[in-house]
mmCIF file of C-alpha atoms and ligand atoms in Angstrom:
data_model
loop_
_atom_site.group_PDB
_atom_site.id
_atom_site.type_symbol
_atom_site.label_atom_id
_atom_site.label_comp_id
_atom_site.label_asym_id
_atom_site.label_seq_id
_atom_site.Cartn_x
_atom_site.Cartn_y
_atom_site.Cartn_z
ATOM 1 C CA MET A 282 17.843 170.645 210.160
ATOM 2 C CA LEU A 283 17.013 171.306 213.820
ATOM 3 C CA VAL A 284 14.128 169.189 214.857
ATOM 4 C CA ASP A 285 12.880 168.903 218.485
ATOM 5 C CA SER A 286 11.539 165.752 220.136
ATOM 6 C CA HIS A 287 7.956 166.819 219.382
ATOM 7 C CA GLY A 288 8.714 166.821 215.613
ATOM 8 C CA ARG A 289 8.893 170.597 215.294
ATOM 9 C CA ASN A 290 11.376 171.999 212.778
ATOM 10 C CA ILE A 291 13.159 174.881 214.521
ATOM 11 C CA ASN A 292 14.264 177.363 211.776
ATOM 12 C CA TYR A 293 13.792 180.778 213.525
ATOM 13 C CA VAL A 294 15.954 182.631 215.983
ATOM 14 C CA ARG A 295 15.367 185.812 217.955
ATOM 15 C CA LEU A 296 18.552 187.476 218.911
ATOM 16 C CA ALA A 297 18.353 190.253 221.561
ATOM 17 C CA VAL A 298 21.476 192.460 220.790
ATOM 18 C CA THR A 299 21.239 194.498 223.995
ATOM 19 C CA ASP A 300 19.282 194.560 227.244
ATOM 20 C CA ARG A 301 19.391 198.290 227.328
ATOM 21 C CA CYS A 302 16.497 200.510 226.559
ATOM 22 C CA ASN A 303 15.650 204.208 226.260
ATOM 23 C CA LEU A 304 11.936 203.642 227.273
ATOM 24 C CA ARG A 305 10.587 202.224 230.450
ATOM 25 C CA CYS A 306 7.411 200.470 229.447
ATOM 26 C CA PHE A 307 6.003 199.522 232.896
ATOM 27 C CA TYR A 308 5.158 196.031 231.782
ATOM 28 C CA CYS A 309 8.657 195.395 230.817
ATOM 29 C CA MET A 310 10.916 197.076 233.324
ATOM 30 C CA PRO A 311 10.593 199.272 236.337
ATOM 31 C CA GLU A 312 11.078 203.093 236.262
ATOM 32 C CA GLU A 313 14.761 202.906 237.498
ATOM 33 C CA GLY A 314 15.501 200.339 234.854
ATOM 34 C CA ILE A 315 17.079 197.014 235.352
ATOM 35 C CA ASP A 316 20.551 195.940 236.390
ATOM 36 C CA TYR A 317 22.137 195.912 232.940
ATOM 37 C CA VAL A 318 24.489 193.192 231.933
ATOM 38 C CA ALA A 319 28.145 194.531 232.201
ATOM 39 C CA ARG A 320 29.388 195.335 228.739
ATOM 40 C CA GLN A 321 32.011 192.652 228.692
ATOM 41 C CA GLU A 322 29.230 190.064 229.372
ATOM 42 C CA LEU A 323 27.225 191.034 226.228
ATOM 43 C CA LEU A 324 27.805 189.007 223.136
ATOM 44 C CA THR A 325 30.049 191.065 220.850
ATOM 45 C CA TYR A 326 28.852 191.535 217.230
ATOM 46 C CA GLU A 327 31.720 189.158 216.085
ATOM 47 C CA GLU A 328 30.290 186.420 218.386
ATOM 48 C CA MET A 329 26.671 187.166 217.219
ATOM 49 C CA VAL A 330 27.774 186.643 213.533
ATOM 50 C CA ARG A 331 29.459 183.454 214.516
ATOM 51 C CA VAL A 332 26.404 182.181 216.195
ATOM 52 C CA ILE A 333 24.228 182.916 213.311
ATOM 53 C CA ASN A 334 26.658 181.256 210.901
ATOM 54 C CA ILE A 335 26.681 178.112 213.034
ATOM 55 C CA MET A 336 22.891 178.294 213.160
ATOM 56 C CA THR A 337 22.303 178.785 209.587
ATOM 57 C CA ASP A 338 24.526 175.723 208.942
ATOM 58 C CA LEU A 339 22.059 173.876 211.272
ATOM 59 C CA GLY A 340 18.978 175.052 209.258
ATOM 60 C CA ILE A 341 17.943 178.360 210.739
ATOM 61 C CA GLU A 342 16.519 180.463 208.049
ATOM 62 C CA LYS A 343 14.938 183.415 209.737
ATOM 63 C CA LEU A 344 16.440 185.971 212.139
ATOM 64 C CA ARG A 345 14.696 188.593 214.296
ATOM 65 C CA ILE A 346 16.875 191.213 215.863
ATOM 66 C CA THR A 347 15.382 192.539 219.052
ATOM 67 C CA GLY A 348 16.340 193.632 222.568
ATOM 68 C CA GLY A 349 16.116 195.745 224.705
ATOM 69 C CA GLU A 350 16.078 198.581 222.135
ATOM 70 C CA PRO A 351 18.218 197.234 219.231
ATOM 71 C CA PHE A 352 18.845 200.573 217.820
ATOM 72 C CA LEU A 353 20.393 201.826 221.109
ATOM 73 C CA ARG A 354 23.369 199.473 220.572
ATOM 74 C CA LYS A 355 26.276 201.179 219.032
ATOM 75 C CA ASP A 356 27.021 200.292 215.354
ATOM 76 C CA LEU A 357 23.940 198.196 214.988
ATOM 77 C CA MET A 358 23.767 198.944 211.268
ATOM 78 C CA ASP A 359 27.295 197.656 210.733
ATOM 79 C CA PHE A 360 25.999 194.268 212.314
ATOM 80 C CA ILE A 361 23.052 194.378 210.000
ATOM 81 C CA ARG A 362 25.156 194.963 207.020
ATOM 82 C CA GLN A 363 27.107 191.879 207.958
ATOM 83 C CA VAL A 364 24.250 189.553 208.641
ATOM 84 C CA VAL A 365 22.450 190.306 205.382
ATOM 85 C CA ARG A 366 25.363 188.667 203.643
ATOM 86 C CA SER A 367 24.837 185.471 205.606
ATOM 87 C CA PRO A 368 22.717 182.610 204.101
ATOM 88 C CA LEU A 369 19.554 183.668 206.219
ATOM 89 C CA LYS A 370 16.466 183.820 204.053
ATOM 90 C CA GLU A 371 14.749 186.467 206.163
ATOM 91 C CA ILE A 372 15.733 189.288 208.623
ATOM 92 C CA HIS A 373 13.188 190.994 210.663
ATOM 93 C CA ILE A 374 13.540 193.671 213.421
ATOM 94 C CA THR A 375 11.465 194.589 216.475
ATOM 95 C CA THR A 376 11.849 198.163 217.676
ATOM 96 C CA ASN A 377 10.263 200.784 219.776
ATOM 97 C CA GLY A 378 10.646 203.170 216.877
ATOM 98 C CA THR A 379 12.014 206.056 218.928
ATOM 99 C CA LEU A 380 15.626 205.888 217.306
ATOM 100 C CA THR A 381 14.747 203.975 214.106
ATOM 101 C CA LYS A 382 13.707 206.596 211.526
ATOM 102 C CA GLU A 383 17.032 207.640 210.184
ATOM 103 C CA PHE A 384 17.970 204.080 209.296
ATOM 104 C CA ILE A 385 14.809 203.207 207.384
ATOM 105 C CA PRO A 386 15.944 203.940 203.784
ATOM 106 C CA GLU A 387 19.048 201.817 204.370
ATOM 107 C CA LEU A 388 16.904 199.039 206.070
ATOM 108 C CA LYS A 389 14.874 199.001 202.962
ATOM 109 C CA ASP A 390 17.922 198.884 200.631
ATOM 110 C CA LEU A 391 19.447 195.954 202.775
ATOM 111 C CA GLY A 392 16.170 194.029 202.154
ATOM 112 C CA ILE A 393 14.973 193.862 205.805
ATOM 113 C CA LYS A 394 11.808 191.695 205.372
ATOM 114 C CA SER A 395 9.597 193.399 208.065
ATOM 115 C CA ILE A 396 9.645 195.577 211.105
ATOM 116 C CA ASN A 397 7.501 195.056 214.227
ATOM 117 C CA LEU A 398 6.922 198.447 215.895
ATOM 118 C CA SER A 399 5.751 198.522 219.409
ATOM 119 C CA LEU A 400 2.983 201.118 220.083
ATOM 120 C CA ASP A 401 0.721 200.768 222.866
ATOM 121 C CA SER A 402 -1.254 203.879 222.551
ATOM 122 C CA LEU A 403 -2.134 206.692 220.039
ATOM 123 C CA ASP A 404 -2.716 209.081 222.858
ATOM 124 C CA ARG A 405 0.213 211.117 223.996
ATOM 125 C CA GLU A 406 -0.630 211.106 227.801
ATOM 126 C CA ARG A 407 -1.327 207.404 227.741
ATOM 127 C CA PHE A 408 1.751 206.677 225.809
ATOM 128 C CA LYS A 409 3.711 208.669 228.246
ATOM 129 C CA THR A 410 2.126 206.899 231.302
ATOM 130 C CA ILE A 411 3.027 203.491 229.753
ATOM 131 C CA THR A 412 6.533 204.106 228.534
ATOM 132 C CA ARG A 413 7.445 206.800 231.060
ATOM 133 C CA ARG A 414 8.800 208.845 228.072
ATOM 134 C CA ASP A 415 7.078 211.571 225.995
ATOM 135 C CA GLU A 416 8.195 210.088 222.651
ATOM 136 C CA LEU A 417 4.907 209.155 220.879
ATOM 137 C CA HIS A 418 5.713 211.693 218.067
ATOM 138 C CA LYS A 419 9.023 209.848 217.224
ATOM 139 C CA VAL A 420 7.253 206.432 216.945
ATOM 140 C CA LEU A 421 4.591 207.861 214.730
ATOM 141 C CA ASP A 422 7.236 209.586 212.385
ATOM 142 C CA THR A 423 8.934 206.135 212.216
ATOM 143 C CA LEU A 424 5.659 204.546 211.352
ATOM 144 C CA ASP A 425 5.006 207.060 208.471
ATOM 145 C CA SER A 426 8.523 206.507 207.234
ATOM 146 C CA LEU A 427 8.203 202.760 207.259
ATOM 147 C CA LEU A 428 4.915 202.866 205.204
ATOM 148 C CA THR A 429 6.444 205.466 202.827
ATOM 149 C CA HIS A 430 9.412 203.129 202.149
ATOM 150 C CA GLU A 431 7.041 200.228 201.871
ATOM 151 C CA ILE A 432 8.699 198.059 204.536
ATOM 152 C CA PRO A 433 6.092 195.629 205.626
ATOM 153 C CA THR A 434 5.096 196.781 209.123
ATOM 154 C CA LYS A 435 3.409 195.207 212.190
ATOM 155 C CA ILE A 436 2.234 197.249 215.198
ATOM 156 C CA ASN A 437 2.373 195.485 218.412
ATOM 157 C CA MET A 438 0.169 196.717 221.116
ATOM 158 C CA VAL A 439 0.212 195.094 224.672
ATOM 159 C CA VAL A 440 -3.430 195.369 225.947
ATOM 160 C CA MET A 441 -3.533 196.326 229.724
ATOM 161 C CA GLU A 442 -6.581 196.940 231.981
ATOM 162 C CA GLY A 443 -6.811 200.552 233.065
ATOM 163 C CA ARG A 444 -4.015 201.605 230.668
ATOM 164 C CA ASN A 445 -4.959 201.540 227.000
ATOM 165 C CA THR A 446 -8.089 199.427 226.328
ATOM 166 C CA GLU A 447 -9.608 202.612 224.884
ATOM 167 C CA ASP A 448 -6.927 202.438 222.199
ATOM 168 C CA ILE A 449 -8.030 199.008 220.782
ATOM 169 C CA ILE A 450 -10.417 200.416 218.253
ATOM 170 C CA PRO A 451 -8.442 203.547 217.274
ATOM 171 C CA MET A 452 -5.460 201.305 216.713
ATOM 172 C CA ALA A 453 -7.588 199.011 214.548
ATOM 173 C CA ASN A 454 -8.485 202.034 212.569
ATOM 174 C CA LEU A 455 -4.862 202.436 211.625
ATOM 175 C CA ALA A 456 -5.148 199.081 209.837
ATOM 176 C CA ALA A 457 -8.367 200.483 208.189
ATOM 177 C CA GLU A 458 -6.615 203.397 206.803
ATOM 178 C CA LYS A 459 -3.001 202.088 206.213
ATOM 179 C CA LEU A 460 -1.339 198.962 204.964
ATOM 180 C CA VAL A 461 -0.312 197.922 208.364
ATOM 181 C CA ASP A 462 -1.011 194.874 210.448
ATOM 182 C CA VAL A 463 -2.039 195.718 214.066
ATOM 183 C CA ARG A 464 -1.575 192.886 216.626
ATOM 184 C CA TYR A 465 -2.771 193.030 220.022
ATOM 185 C CA ILE A 466 -0.642 191.146 222.669
ATOM 186 C CA GLU A 467 -1.643 189.631 226.038
ATOM 187 C CA GLU A 468 0.455 190.928 228.791
ATOM 188 C CA MET A 469 2.980 188.655 230.298
ATOM 189 C CA PRO A 470 4.587 188.617 233.783
ATOM 190 C CA PHE A 471 8.150 189.457 232.321
ATOM 191 C CA ASN A 472 8.214 192.939 233.893
ATOM 192 C CA GLY A 473 11.647 192.880 235.537
ATOM 193 C CA THR A 474 10.181 193.704 238.973
ATOM 194 C CA GLY A 475 10.110 190.299 240.603
ATOM 195 C CA ALA A 476 6.733 191.447 242.070
ATOM 196 C CA GLU A 477 3.914 188.817 242.037
ATOM 197 C CA ASN A 478 2.252 189.073 238.689
ATOM 198 C CA SER A 479 -0.559 186.898 237.735
ATOM 199 C CA GLY A 480 -0.572 187.830 234.040
ATOM 200 C CA THR A 481 -3.185 189.454 231.850
ATOM 201 C CA THR A 482 -6.845 190.189 232.540
ATOM 202 C CA TRP A 483 -7.072 190.900 228.813
ATOM 203 C CA ASP A 484 -6.852 187.511 227.213
ATOM 204 C CA PHE A 485 -7.316 186.785 223.473
ATOM 205 C CA ARG A 486 -10.995 186.078 223.973
ATOM 206 C CA LYS A 487 -11.732 189.338 225.568
ATOM 207 C CA ILE A 488 -9.731 191.363 222.959
ATOM 208 C CA TYR A 489 -11.552 189.458 220.194
ATOM 209 C CA GLY A 490 -14.893 190.320 221.838
ATOM 210 C CA VAL A 491 -14.105 193.979 221.466
ATOM 211 C CA LEU A 492 -13.132 193.630 217.896
ATOM 212 C CA GLN A 493 -16.095 191.513 217.043
ATOM 213 C CA SER A 494 -18.608 193.971 218.460
ATOM 214 C CA GLU A 495 -17.063 196.900 216.592
ATOM 215 C CA TYR A 496 -16.509 194.860 213.285
ATOM 216 C CA PRO A 497 -19.287 192.222 213.052
ATOM 217 C CA ASP A 498 -17.815 191.326 209.652
ATOM 218 C CA ILE A 499 -14.416 190.447 211.003
ATOM 219 C CA ARG A 500 -13.096 187.060 209.588
ATOM 220 C CA LYS A 501 -10.339 184.715 210.616
ATOM 221 C CA GLU A 502 -7.573 184.091 207.960
ATOM 222 C CA GLN A 503 -5.067 181.313 207.667
ATOM 223 C CA VAL A 504 -1.574 181.934 209.079
ATOM 224 C CA PRO A 505 1.631 180.116 208.259
ATOM 225 C CA SER A 506 2.738 177.386 210.662
ATOM 226 C CA GLY A 507 4.809 178.742 213.534
ATOM 227 C CA ALA A 508 2.978 182.170 213.615
ATOM 228 C CA THR A 509 2.467 183.560 217.076
ATOM 229 C CA SER A 510 -0.464 185.622 215.987
ATOM 230 C CA THR A 511 -3.967 184.995 214.764
ATOM 231 C CA LYS A 512 -4.978 186.992 211.718
ATOM 232 C CA TYR A 513 -8.211 188.706 210.978
ATOM 233 C CA SER A 514 -9.499 190.652 208.059
ATOM 234 C CA VAL A 515 -12.262 193.258 208.041
ATOM 235 C CA PRO A 516 -13.928 194.178 204.763
ATOM 236 C CA GLY A 517 -12.620 197.488 203.572
ATOM 237 C CA PHE A 518 -9.506 197.496 205.779
ATOM 238 C CA GLN A 519 -6.043 197.887 204.030
ATOM 239 C CA GLY A 520 -4.187 196.075 206.692
ATOM 240 C CA SER A 521 -5.141 193.305 208.966
ATOM 241 C CA LEU A 522 -5.758 192.599 212.795
ATOM 242 C CA GLY A 523 -4.260 189.848 214.883
ATOM 243 C CA ILE A 524 -4.040 188.754 218.478
ATOM 244 C CA ILE A 525 -0.912 187.364 220.060
ATOM 245 C CA ALA A 526 -1.999 185.041 222.995
ATOM 246 C CA ALA A 527 1.402 185.350 224.641
ATOM 247 C CA TYR A 528 0.092 184.508 228.052
ATOM 248 C CA SER A 529 -2.528 181.932 227.116
ATOM 249 C CA ARG A 530 0.112 180.378 224.935
ATOM 250 C CA THR A 531 -2.259 178.899 222.352
ATOM 251 C CA PHE A 532 0.366 178.851 219.684
ATOM 252 C CA CYS A 533 3.056 176.619 221.286
ATOM 253 C CA GLY A 534 2.102 173.527 219.382
ATOM 254 C CA THR A 535 3.756 174.863 216.184
ATOM 255 C CA CYS A 536 6.665 176.776 217.746
ATOM 256 C CA ASN A 537 9.602 177.002 215.526
ATOM 257 C CA ARG A 538 11.764 179.457 217.599
ATOM 258 C CA ILE A 539 14.622 179.688 219.935
ATOM 259 C CA ARG A 540 16.163 182.765 221.448
ATOM 260 C CA VAL A 541 19.625 184.124 222.137
ATOM 261 C CA THR A 542 19.705 186.668 225.080
ATOM 262 C CA PRO A 543 22.100 189.586 225.204
ATOM 263 C CA LYS A 544 24.549 187.639 227.324
ATOM 264 C CA GLY A 545 24.413 184.557 225.234
ATOM 265 C CA MET A 546 21.899 182.256 226.930
ATOM 266 C CA ILE A 547 20.060 180.023 224.594
ATOM 267 C CA ARG A 548 16.424 179.801 225.456
ATOM 268 C CA THR A 549 14.395 177.184 223.693
ATOM 269 C CA CYS A 550 11.211 178.573 225.073
ATOM 270 C CA LEU A 551 10.207 182.092 226.218
ATOM 271 C CA TYR A 552 9.154 180.717 229.457
ATOM 272 C CA ASP A 553 12.298 178.764 230.317
ATOM 273 C CA GLN A 554 15.266 179.892 232.285
ATOM 274 C CA GLY A 555 17.932 179.472 229.567
ATOM 275 C CA VAL A 556 19.500 176.173 228.772
ATOM 276 C CA PHE A 557 23.225 176.871 228.055
ATOM 277 C CA ASN A 558 25.438 179.894 227.535
ATOM 278 C CA ILE A 559 26.690 180.062 224.024
ATOM 279 C CA ARG A 560 29.013 182.992 224.776
ATOM 280 C CA ASP A 561 30.761 180.957 227.439
ATOM 281 C CA LEU A 562 31.341 178.090 224.976
ATOM 282 C CA MET A 563 32.798 180.545 222.348
ATOM 283 C CA ARG A 564 35.009 182.229 225.104
ATOM 284 C CA GLN A 565 36.267 178.707 226.052
ATOM 285 C CA ASN A 566 37.380 178.113 222.473
ATOM 286 C CA ALA A 567 34.810 175.586 221.628
ATOM 287 C CA SER A 568 34.830 174.532 217.846
ATOM 288 C CA ASP A 569 31.811 175.350 215.634
ATOM 289 C CA LYS A 570 31.052 171.528 215.663
ATOM 290 C CA GLN A 571 30.946 171.588 219.437
ATOM 291 C CA ILE A 572 28.713 174.619 219.629
ATOM 292 C CA GLY A 573 26.409 173.235 216.808
ATOM 293 C CA ASP A 574 26.094 169.934 218.835
ATOM 294 C CA ALA A 575 25.104 171.945 221.890
ATOM 295 C CA ILE A 576 22.516 173.802 220.053
ATOM 296 C CA ALA A 577 21.083 170.612 218.518
ATOM 297 C CA ASP A 578 21.000 168.884 222.072
ATOM 298 C CA ALA A 579 19.275 171.923 223.544
ATOM 299 C CA VAL A 580 16.489 171.852 220.784
ATOM 300 C CA LYS A 581 16.047 168.207 221.181
ATOM 301 C CA HIS A 582 15.035 168.970 224.926
ATOM 302 C CA LYS A 583 12.787 171.934 224.086
ATOM 303 C CA ALA A 584 9.694 171.911 226.206
ATOM 304 C CA VAL A 585 6.508 170.915 224.500
ATOM 305 C CA ASP A 586 4.965 174.282 225.640
ATOM 306 C CA GLY A 587 5.329 177.333 227.686
ATOM 307 C CA PHE A 588 3.374 175.781 230.571
ATOM 308 C CA ALA A 589 5.834 172.777 230.673
ATOM 309 C CA ALA A 590 8.805 175.189 230.391
ATOM 310 C CA GLU A 591 7.360 177.340 233.236
ATOM 311 C CA LYS A 592 6.876 174.334 235.360
ATOM 312 C CA GLN A 593 10.538 173.290 234.899
ATOM 313 C CA ARG A 594 11.533 176.583 236.429
ATOM 314 C CA GLY A 595 10.578 175.119 239.882
ATOM 315 C CA SER A 596 11.159 177.611 242.633
ATOM 316 C CA PHE A 597 12.414 180.301 240.195
ATOM 317 C CA PRO A 598 9.252 182.326 239.322
ATOM 318 C CA ILE A 599 9.166 184.637 236.266
ATOM 319 C CA SER A 600 10.772 187.876 237.184
ATOM 320 C CA GLU A 601 13.104 188.865 234.487
ATOM 321 C CA SER A 602 12.436 191.744 232.106
ATOM 322 C CA MET A 603 11.440 191.012 228.472
ATOM 323 C CA SER A 604 14.336 193.189 227.534
ATOM 324 C CA THR A 605 16.677 190.584 228.923
ATOM 325 C CA ILE A 606 15.238 187.838 226.920
ATOM 326 C CA GLY A 607 14.212 189.399 223.592
ATOM 327 C CA GLY A 608 10.558 189.826 222.563
HETATM 328 N N1 LIG B 969 12.447 197.496 222.484
HETATM 329 C C1 LIG B 969 11.905 196.902 221.407
HETATM 330 C C2 LIG B 969 10.376 196.991 221.346
HETATM 331 O O1 LIG B 969 9.797 197.460 222.374
HETATM 332 O O2 LIG B 969 9.789 196.772 220.345
HETATM 333 C C3 LIG B 969 12.195 195.413 221.344
HETATM 334 C C4 LIG B 969 12.141 194.580 222.496
HETATM 335 S S1 LIG B 969 10.655 194.444 223.399
HETATM 336 C C5 LIG B 969 11.097 193.461 224.897
HETATM 337 C C6 LIG B 969 9.849 193.225 222.293
HETATM 338 C C7 LIG B 969 8.318 193.185 222.538
HETATM 339 O O3 LIG B 969 8.051 192.550 223.664
HETATM 340 C C8 LIG B 969 7.537 194.573 222.443
HETATM 341 O O4 LIG B 969 6.571 194.401 221.355
HETATM 342 C C9 LIG B 969 6.973 194.571 223.753
HETATM 343 O O5 LIG B 969 5.709 195.266 223.773
HETATM 344 C C10 LIG B 969 6.868 193.180 224.273
HETATM 345 N N2 LIG B 969 6.831 193.013 225.751
HETATM 346 C C11 LIG B 969 7.711 193.385 226.573
HETATM 347 N N3 LIG B 969 7.240 193.127 227.857
HETATM 348 C C12 LIG B 969 6.105 192.470 227.696
HETATM 349 C C13 LIG B 969 5.270 191.813 228.575
HETATM 350 N N4 LIG B 969 5.456 191.807 229.902
HETATM 351 N N5 LIG B 969 4.110 191.254 228.068
HETATM 352 C C14 LIG B 969 3.874 191.245 226.832
HETATM 353 N N6 LIG B 969 4.701 191.774 226.001
HETATM 354 C C15 LIG B 969 5.811 192.380 226.346
HETATM 355 FE FE1 LIG B 970 12.163 198.971 226.098
HETATM 356 FE FE2 LIG B 970 10.824 197.482 224.332
HETATM 357 FE FE3 LIG B 970 10.900 196.859 226.975
HETATM 358 FE FE4 LIG B 970 9.504 199.050 226.222
HETATM 359 S S1 LIG B 970 9.114 196.853 225.685
HETATM 360 S S2 LIG B 970 11.066 199.029 227.852
HETATM 361 S S3 LIG B 970 10.719 199.708 224.421
HETATM 362 S S4 LIG B 970 12.667 196.912 225.634
#
């Protein structure tokens, strides 16, 4: 079992299988994209499977496949077919939904536990402005197919001043009409530009205020330990609502996660800079035991929360894109 020095059991890994993306969400990367990692620097699928096997031996039970856009990586389905045979208890995927639809029947057959679909607006023009691509129709088709195939689905919407606050209630209405969980995310400064960014003006309180005034009967529900999202029910809704205080970092106390970036950096906190490179260890012929020890040691030194991790960055302010970390 992986336990950090704050007594938290780490049993969840988020693996970013690529840093590449076909959208250009302005809060994640600049219009011209980011400097993608050279292909040979990316973890190979073989290396990823090895990392997962080592981690499951250490007690990791849950995997989230993310990116970049995971479905942009060639042969992703072959990789998923391999990892479903591992001892992992749960596999989840986060996707922008533009390339996902054709794989949904097989994802269902493979037992993928849930899909997080990023969707920041239901309005074509606003979607286009935010993602710099005119692909809302593809994401909505993916959402329909996920619901038809009864794959538990969460919609993630980053809430941004002047961009999509008028979508807060229409998005909530999706949860009224469909069995889907809508979660509002605070914007973080991981936008890949290096520009000074002081974080969100739409924090969890302000988002909740909008929901509460529209739905006075909204009620807070219990969430499992380790959850990043609060959960709310509204009478008559098929699905639920939630808020992810990603910038306010209210959920760090029960954090159960580590991350593996596309080039193999282990990040024990979203806000740290990466603690060691697992790809380099593998390519230097380290044994599974040596790699497992390095993971356990990194976990032991996991920062107590995102503020402490950010402080440890010293003179390296946040400038990287979420697509190079894995959301
Ligand atoms: N491309 C996939 C997608 O968009 O779902 C997976 C990777 S994306 C980096 C994962 C999640 O991170 C998305 O829900 C996205 O909205 C979120 N994200 C990216 N940049 C963010 C930022 N600066 N602040 C808050 N959330 C962000
Ligand atoms: Fe791509 Fe996801 Fe980043 Fe948008 S949030 S640019 S879809 S990686």
